[in-house]
mmCIF file of C-alpha atoms in Angstrom:
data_model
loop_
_atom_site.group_PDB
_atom_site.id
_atom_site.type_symbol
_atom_site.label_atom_id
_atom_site.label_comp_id
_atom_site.label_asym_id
_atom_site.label_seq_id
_atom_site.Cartn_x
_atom_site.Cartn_y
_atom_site.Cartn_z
ATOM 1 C CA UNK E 79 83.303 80.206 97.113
ATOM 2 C CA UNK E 80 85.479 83.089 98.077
ATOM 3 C CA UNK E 81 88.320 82.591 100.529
ATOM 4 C CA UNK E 82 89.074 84.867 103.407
ATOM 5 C CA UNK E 83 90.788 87.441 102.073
ATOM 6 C CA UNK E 84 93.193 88.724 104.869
ATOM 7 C CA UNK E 85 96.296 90.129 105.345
ATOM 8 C CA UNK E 86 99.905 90.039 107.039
ATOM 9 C CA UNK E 87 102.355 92.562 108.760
ATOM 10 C CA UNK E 88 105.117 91.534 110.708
ATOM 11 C CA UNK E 89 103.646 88.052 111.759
ATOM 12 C CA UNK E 90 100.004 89.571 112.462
ATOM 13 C CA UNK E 91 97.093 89.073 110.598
ATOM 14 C CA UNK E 92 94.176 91.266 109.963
ATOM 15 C CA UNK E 93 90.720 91.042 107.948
ATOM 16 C CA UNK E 94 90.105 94.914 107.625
ATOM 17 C CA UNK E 95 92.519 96.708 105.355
ATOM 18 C CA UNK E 96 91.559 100.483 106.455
ATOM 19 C CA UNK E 97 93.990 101.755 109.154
ATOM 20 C CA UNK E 98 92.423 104.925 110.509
ATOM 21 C CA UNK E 99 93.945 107.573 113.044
ATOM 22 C CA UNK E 100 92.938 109.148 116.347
ATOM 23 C CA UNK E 101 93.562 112.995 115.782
ATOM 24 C CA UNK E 102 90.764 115.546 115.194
ATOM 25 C CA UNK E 103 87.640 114.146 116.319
ATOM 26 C CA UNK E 104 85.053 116.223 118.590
ATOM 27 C CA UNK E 105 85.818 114.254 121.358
ATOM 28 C CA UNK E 106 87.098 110.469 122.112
ATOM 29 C CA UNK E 107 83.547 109.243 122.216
ATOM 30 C CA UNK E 108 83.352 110.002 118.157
ATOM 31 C CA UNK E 109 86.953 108.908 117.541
ATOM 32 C CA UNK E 110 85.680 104.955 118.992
ATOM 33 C CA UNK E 111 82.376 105.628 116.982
ATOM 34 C CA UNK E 112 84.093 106.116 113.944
ATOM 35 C CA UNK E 113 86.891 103.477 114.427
ATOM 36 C CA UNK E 114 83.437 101.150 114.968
ATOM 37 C CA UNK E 115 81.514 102.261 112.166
ATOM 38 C CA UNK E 116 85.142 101.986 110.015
ATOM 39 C CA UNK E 117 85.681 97.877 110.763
ATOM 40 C CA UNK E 118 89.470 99.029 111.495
ATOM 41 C CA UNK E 119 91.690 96.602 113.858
ATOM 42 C CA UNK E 120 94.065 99.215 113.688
ATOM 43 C CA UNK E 121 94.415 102.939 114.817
ATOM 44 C CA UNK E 122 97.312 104.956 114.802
ATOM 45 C CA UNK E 123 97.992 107.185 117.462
ATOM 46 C CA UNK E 124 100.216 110.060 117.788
ATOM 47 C CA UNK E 125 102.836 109.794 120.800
ATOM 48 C CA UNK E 126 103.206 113.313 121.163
ATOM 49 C CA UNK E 127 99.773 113.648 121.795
ATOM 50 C CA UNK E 128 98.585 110.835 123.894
ATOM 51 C CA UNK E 129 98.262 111.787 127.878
ATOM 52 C CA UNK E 130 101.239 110.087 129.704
ATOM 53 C CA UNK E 131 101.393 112.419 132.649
ATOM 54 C CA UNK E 132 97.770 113.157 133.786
ATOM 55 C CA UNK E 133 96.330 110.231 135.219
ATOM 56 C CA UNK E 134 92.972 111.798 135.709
ATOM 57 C CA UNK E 135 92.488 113.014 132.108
ATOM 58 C CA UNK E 136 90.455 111.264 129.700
ATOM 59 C CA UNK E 137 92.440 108.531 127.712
ATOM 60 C CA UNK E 138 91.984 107.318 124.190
ATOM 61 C CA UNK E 139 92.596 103.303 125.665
ATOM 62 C CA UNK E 140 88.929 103.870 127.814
ATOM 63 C CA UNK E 141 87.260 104.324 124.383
ATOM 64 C CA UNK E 142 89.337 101.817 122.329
ATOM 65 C CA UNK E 143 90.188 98.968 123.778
ATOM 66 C CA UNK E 144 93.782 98.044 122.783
ATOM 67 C CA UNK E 145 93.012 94.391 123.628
ATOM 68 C CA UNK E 146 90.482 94.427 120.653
ATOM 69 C CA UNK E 147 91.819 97.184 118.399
ATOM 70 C CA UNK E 148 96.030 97.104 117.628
ATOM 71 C CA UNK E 149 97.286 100.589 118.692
ATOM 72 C CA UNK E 150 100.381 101.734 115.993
ATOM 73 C CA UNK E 151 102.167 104.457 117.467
ATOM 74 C CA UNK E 152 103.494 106.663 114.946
ATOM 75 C CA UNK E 153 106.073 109.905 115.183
ATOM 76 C CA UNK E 154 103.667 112.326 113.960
ATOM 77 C CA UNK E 155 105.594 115.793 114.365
ATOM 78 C CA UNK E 156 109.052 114.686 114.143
ATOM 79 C CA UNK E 157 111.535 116.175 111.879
ATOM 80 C CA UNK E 158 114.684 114.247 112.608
ATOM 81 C CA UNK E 159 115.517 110.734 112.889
ATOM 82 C CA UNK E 160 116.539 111.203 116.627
ATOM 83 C CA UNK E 161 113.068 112.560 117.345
ATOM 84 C CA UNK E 162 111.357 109.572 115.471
ATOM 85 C CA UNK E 163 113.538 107.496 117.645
ATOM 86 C CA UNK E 164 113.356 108.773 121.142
ATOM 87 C CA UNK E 165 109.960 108.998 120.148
ATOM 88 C CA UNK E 166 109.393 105.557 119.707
ATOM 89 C CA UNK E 167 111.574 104.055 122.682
ATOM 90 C CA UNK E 168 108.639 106.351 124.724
ATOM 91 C CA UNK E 169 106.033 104.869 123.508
ATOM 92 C CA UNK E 170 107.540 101.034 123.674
ATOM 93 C CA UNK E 171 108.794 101.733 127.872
ATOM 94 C CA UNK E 172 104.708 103.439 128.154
ATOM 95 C CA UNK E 173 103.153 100.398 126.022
ATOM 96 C CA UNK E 174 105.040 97.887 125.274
ATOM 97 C CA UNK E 175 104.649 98.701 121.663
ATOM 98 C CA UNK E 176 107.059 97.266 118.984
ATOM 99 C CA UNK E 177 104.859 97.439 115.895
ATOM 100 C CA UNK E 178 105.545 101.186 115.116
ATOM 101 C CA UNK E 179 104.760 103.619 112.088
ATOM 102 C CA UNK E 180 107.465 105.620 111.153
ATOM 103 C CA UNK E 181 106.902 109.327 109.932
ATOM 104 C CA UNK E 182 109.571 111.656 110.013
ATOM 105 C CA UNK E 183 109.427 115.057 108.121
ATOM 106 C CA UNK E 184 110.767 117.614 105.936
ATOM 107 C CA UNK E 185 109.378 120.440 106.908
ATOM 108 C CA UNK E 186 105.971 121.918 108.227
ATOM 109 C CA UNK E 187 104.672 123.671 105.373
ATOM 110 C CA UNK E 188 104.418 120.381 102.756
ATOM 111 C CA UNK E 189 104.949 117.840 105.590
ATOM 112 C CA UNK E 190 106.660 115.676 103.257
ATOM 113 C CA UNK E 191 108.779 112.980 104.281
ATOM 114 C CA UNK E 192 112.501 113.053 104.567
ATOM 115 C CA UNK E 193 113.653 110.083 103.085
ATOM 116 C CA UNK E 194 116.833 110.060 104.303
ATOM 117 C CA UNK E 195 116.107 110.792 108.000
ATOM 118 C CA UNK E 196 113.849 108.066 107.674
ATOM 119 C CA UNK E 197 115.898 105.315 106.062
ATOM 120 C CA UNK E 198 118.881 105.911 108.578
ATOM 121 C CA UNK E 199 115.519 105.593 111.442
ATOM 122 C CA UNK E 200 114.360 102.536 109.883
ATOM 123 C CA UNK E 201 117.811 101.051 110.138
ATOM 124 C CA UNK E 202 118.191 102.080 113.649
ATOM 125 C CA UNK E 203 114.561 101.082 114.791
ATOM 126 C CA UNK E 204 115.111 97.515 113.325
ATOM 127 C CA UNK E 205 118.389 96.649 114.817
ATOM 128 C CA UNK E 206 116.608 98.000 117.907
ATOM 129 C CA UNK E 207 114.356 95.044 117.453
ATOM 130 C CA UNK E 208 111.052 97.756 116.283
ATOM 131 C CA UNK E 209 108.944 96.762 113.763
ATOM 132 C CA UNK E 210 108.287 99.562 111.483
ATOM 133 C CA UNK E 211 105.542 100.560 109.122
ATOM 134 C CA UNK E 212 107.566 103.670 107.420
ATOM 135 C CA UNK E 213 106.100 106.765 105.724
ATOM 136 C CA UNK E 214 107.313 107.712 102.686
ATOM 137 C CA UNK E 215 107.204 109.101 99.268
ATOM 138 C CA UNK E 216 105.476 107.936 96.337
ATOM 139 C CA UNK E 217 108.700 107.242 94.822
ATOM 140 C CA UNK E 218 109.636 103.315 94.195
ATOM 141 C CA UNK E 219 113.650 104.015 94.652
ATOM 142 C CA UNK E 220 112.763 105.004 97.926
ATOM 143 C CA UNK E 221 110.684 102.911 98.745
ATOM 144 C CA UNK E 222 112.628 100.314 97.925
ATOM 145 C CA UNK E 223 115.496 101.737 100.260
ATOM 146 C CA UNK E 224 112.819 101.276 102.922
ATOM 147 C CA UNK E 225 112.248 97.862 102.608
ATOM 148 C CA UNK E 226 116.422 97.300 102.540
ATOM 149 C CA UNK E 227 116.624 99.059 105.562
ATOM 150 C CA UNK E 228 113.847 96.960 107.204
ATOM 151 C CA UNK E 229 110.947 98.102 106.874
ATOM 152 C CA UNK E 230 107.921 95.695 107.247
ATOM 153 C CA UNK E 231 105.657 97.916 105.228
ATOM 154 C CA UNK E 232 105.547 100.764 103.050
ATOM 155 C CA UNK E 233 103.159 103.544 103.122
ATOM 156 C CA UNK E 234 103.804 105.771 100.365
ATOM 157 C CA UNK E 235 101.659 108.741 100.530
ATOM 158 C CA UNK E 236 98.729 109.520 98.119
ATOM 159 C CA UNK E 237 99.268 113.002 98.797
ATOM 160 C CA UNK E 238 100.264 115.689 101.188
ATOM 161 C CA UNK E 239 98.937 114.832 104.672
ATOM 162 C CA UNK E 240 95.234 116.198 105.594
ATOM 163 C CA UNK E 241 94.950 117.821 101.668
ATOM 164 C CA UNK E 242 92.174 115.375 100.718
ATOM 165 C CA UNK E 243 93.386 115.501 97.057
ATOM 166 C CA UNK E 244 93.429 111.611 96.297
ATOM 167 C CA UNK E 245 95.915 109.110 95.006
ATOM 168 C CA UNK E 246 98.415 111.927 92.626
ATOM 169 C CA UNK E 247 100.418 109.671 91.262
ATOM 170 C CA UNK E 248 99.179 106.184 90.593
ATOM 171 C CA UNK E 249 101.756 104.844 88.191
ATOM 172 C CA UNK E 250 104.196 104.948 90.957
ATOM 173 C CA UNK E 251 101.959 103.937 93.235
ATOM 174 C CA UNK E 252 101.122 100.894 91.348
ATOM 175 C CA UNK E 253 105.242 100.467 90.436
ATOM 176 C CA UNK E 254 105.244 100.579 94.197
ATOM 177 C CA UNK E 255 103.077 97.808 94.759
ATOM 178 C CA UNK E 256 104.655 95.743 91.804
ATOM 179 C CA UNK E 257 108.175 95.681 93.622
ATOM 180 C CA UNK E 258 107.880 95.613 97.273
ATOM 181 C CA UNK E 259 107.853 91.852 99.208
ATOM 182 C CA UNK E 260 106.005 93.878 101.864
ATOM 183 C CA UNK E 261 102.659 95.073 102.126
ATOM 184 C CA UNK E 262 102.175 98.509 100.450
ATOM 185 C CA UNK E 263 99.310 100.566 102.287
ATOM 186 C CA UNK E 264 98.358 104.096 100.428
ATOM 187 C CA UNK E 265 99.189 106.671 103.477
ATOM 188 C CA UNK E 266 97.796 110.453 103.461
ATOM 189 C CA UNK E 267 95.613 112.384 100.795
ATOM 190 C CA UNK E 268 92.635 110.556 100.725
ATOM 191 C CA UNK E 269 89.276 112.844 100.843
ATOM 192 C CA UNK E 270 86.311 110.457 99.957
ATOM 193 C CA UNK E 271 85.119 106.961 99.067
ATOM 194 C CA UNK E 272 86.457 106.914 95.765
ATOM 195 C CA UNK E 273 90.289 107.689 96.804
ATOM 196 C CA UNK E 274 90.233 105.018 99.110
ATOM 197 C CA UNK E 275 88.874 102.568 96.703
ATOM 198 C CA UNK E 276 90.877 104.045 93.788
ATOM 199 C CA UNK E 277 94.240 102.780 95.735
ATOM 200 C CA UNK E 278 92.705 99.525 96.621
ATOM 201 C CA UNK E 279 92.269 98.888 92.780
ATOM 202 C CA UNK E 280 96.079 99.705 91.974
ATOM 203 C CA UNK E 281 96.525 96.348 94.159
ATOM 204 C CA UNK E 282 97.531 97.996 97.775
ATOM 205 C CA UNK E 283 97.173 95.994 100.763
ATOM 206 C CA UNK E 284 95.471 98.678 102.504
ATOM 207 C CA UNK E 285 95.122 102.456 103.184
ATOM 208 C CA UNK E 286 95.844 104.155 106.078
ATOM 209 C CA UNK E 287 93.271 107.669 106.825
ATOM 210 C CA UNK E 288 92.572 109.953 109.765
ATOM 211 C CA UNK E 289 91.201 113.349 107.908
ATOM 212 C CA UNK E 290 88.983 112.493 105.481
ATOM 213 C CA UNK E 291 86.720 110.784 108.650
ATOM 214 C CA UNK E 292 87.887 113.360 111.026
ATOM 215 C CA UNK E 293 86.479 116.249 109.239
ATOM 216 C CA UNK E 294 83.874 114.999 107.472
ATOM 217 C CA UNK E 295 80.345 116.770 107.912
ATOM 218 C CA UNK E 296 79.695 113.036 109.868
ATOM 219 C CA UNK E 297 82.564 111.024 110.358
ATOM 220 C CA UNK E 298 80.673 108.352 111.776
ATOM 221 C CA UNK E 299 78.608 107.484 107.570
ATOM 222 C CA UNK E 300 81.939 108.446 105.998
ATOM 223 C CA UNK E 301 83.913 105.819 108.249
ATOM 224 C CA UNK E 302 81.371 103.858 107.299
ATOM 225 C CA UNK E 303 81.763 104.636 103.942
ATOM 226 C CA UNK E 304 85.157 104.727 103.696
ATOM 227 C CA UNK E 305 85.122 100.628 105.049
ATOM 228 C CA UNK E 306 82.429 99.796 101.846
ATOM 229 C CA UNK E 307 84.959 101.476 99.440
ATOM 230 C CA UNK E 308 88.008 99.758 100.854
ATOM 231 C CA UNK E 309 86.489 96.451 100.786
ATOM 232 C CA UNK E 310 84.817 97.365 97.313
ATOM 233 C CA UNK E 311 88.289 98.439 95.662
ATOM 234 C CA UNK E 312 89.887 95.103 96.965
ATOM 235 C CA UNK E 313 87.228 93.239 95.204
ATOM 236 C CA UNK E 314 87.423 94.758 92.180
ATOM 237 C CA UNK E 315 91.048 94.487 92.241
ATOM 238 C CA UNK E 316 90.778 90.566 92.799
ATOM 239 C CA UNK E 317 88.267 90.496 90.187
ATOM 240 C CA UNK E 318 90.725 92.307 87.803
ATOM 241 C CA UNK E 319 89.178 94.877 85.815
ATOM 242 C CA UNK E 320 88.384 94.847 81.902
ATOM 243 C CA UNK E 321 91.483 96.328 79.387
ATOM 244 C CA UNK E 322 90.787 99.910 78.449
ATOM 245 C CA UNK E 323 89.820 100.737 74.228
ATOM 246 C CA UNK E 324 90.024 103.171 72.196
ATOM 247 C CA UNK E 325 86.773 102.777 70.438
ATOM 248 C CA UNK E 326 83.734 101.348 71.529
ATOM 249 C CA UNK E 327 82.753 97.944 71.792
ATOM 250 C CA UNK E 328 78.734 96.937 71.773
ATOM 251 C CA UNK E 329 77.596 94.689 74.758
ATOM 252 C CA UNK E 330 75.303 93.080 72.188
ATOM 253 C CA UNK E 331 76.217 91.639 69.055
ATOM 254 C CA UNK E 332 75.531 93.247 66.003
ATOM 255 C CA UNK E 333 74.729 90.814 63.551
ATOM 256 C CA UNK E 334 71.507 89.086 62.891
ATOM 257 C CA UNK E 335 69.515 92.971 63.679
ATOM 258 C CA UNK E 336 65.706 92.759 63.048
#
């Protein structure tokens, strides 16, 4: 019999390993559609975008309820540790949030991380008592220095943000995975099924979309889809695939042939 197969950030459990975001959708009636049809139990949500001043506006929280669904706030936009930071104190005095993602950028064109604006932020958010979930290259030095600096999860990305061009570099995505203590969720650059199931297979704990549902020709069967590949790569990660050859190797056996 298989066992439950769940897993842990910062002291909180969760079955579904697909984190998926809140930005581009139609409308907020699609966004909780395709959060539903996904299985997530988490949604990221961009601070600089959520409605904090117009009570009579529309909110994201009457179509997701954050007492079912754990809301990350992440720094989406910011380009400077200070941002990321005064970013985040906003959304903990609107929320109460302490489980954060961390994203702080390079520049707009690539929107690459900047790994040192976002170490020295992951040091300041943790002594502030945050929790953070940090966005970063697919590089496992720096990674690494994410996880020193406190980081309760990495998110390396798979590629540049909203490109839809898959997992790039899956040796050091998979080096990644082999030397962090903390989960490792694929973050950015997934386009389809297959991504998302390809990073589940080099033994992440989960990836993290918004994109690749968001624009999708209908989000609601590709969040769907997107929740059968997740859970699909996991299994066949588990179930630890066969070793590659170089030549073939018959299924039957050859000897004894009529």
């Amino acid at each position: 019999m298989m066992t439950e197969d769940t897993w842990t950030v910062a002291g909180r459990t969760f079955s579904s390993r697909l984190i998926v975001g809140t930005g581009k959708y139609k409308s907020l009636e699609q966004n909780a559609a395709a959060v539903a049809a996904s299985g997530a139990e988490i949604v990221t949500v961009a601070v600089r975008r959520v409605n904090l001043t117009d009570p009579n506006a529309p909110k994201l929280t009457d179509f997701i309820d954050p007492k079912v669904t754990t809301y990350l706030p992440n720094t989406a936009g910011c380009f400077t540790a200070e941002e990321a930071i005064r970013t985040l104190r906003l959304a903990r005095e609107a929320g109460g949030w302490k489980l954060v993602k961390l994203e702080v950028l390079a520049e707009a064109k690539t929107l690459y991380p900047d790994m040192i604006e976002t170490v020295r932020a992951t040091e300041l958010l943790t002594k502030e008592g945050f929790e953070v979930m940090v966005y970063c290259t697919d590089d496992p030095i720096m990674a690494r220095r994410c996880e020193e600096a406190g980081a309760v999860a990495i998110m390396p990305l798979g590629a540049p943000i909203g490109s839809g061009l898959g997992v790039q570099n899956p040796v050091t995505i998979r080096l990644i995975v082999e030397g962090a203590k903390v989960p490792v969720l694929v973050d950015a650059g997934v386009g389809t099924a297959s991504d998302a199931a390809f990073a589940m297979e080099l033994g992440c704990d989960g990836v993290l979309m918004n994109t690749a549902i968001a624009e999708a020709k209908d989000p609601i069967l590709m969040a769907r889809a997107m929740k059968a590949a997740v859970e699909s790569g996991r299994l066949a990660y588990r179930a630890g695939r066969m070793g590659k050859r170089m030549y073939a190797d018959p299924s039957s056996p050859l000897a004894g042939l009529i």
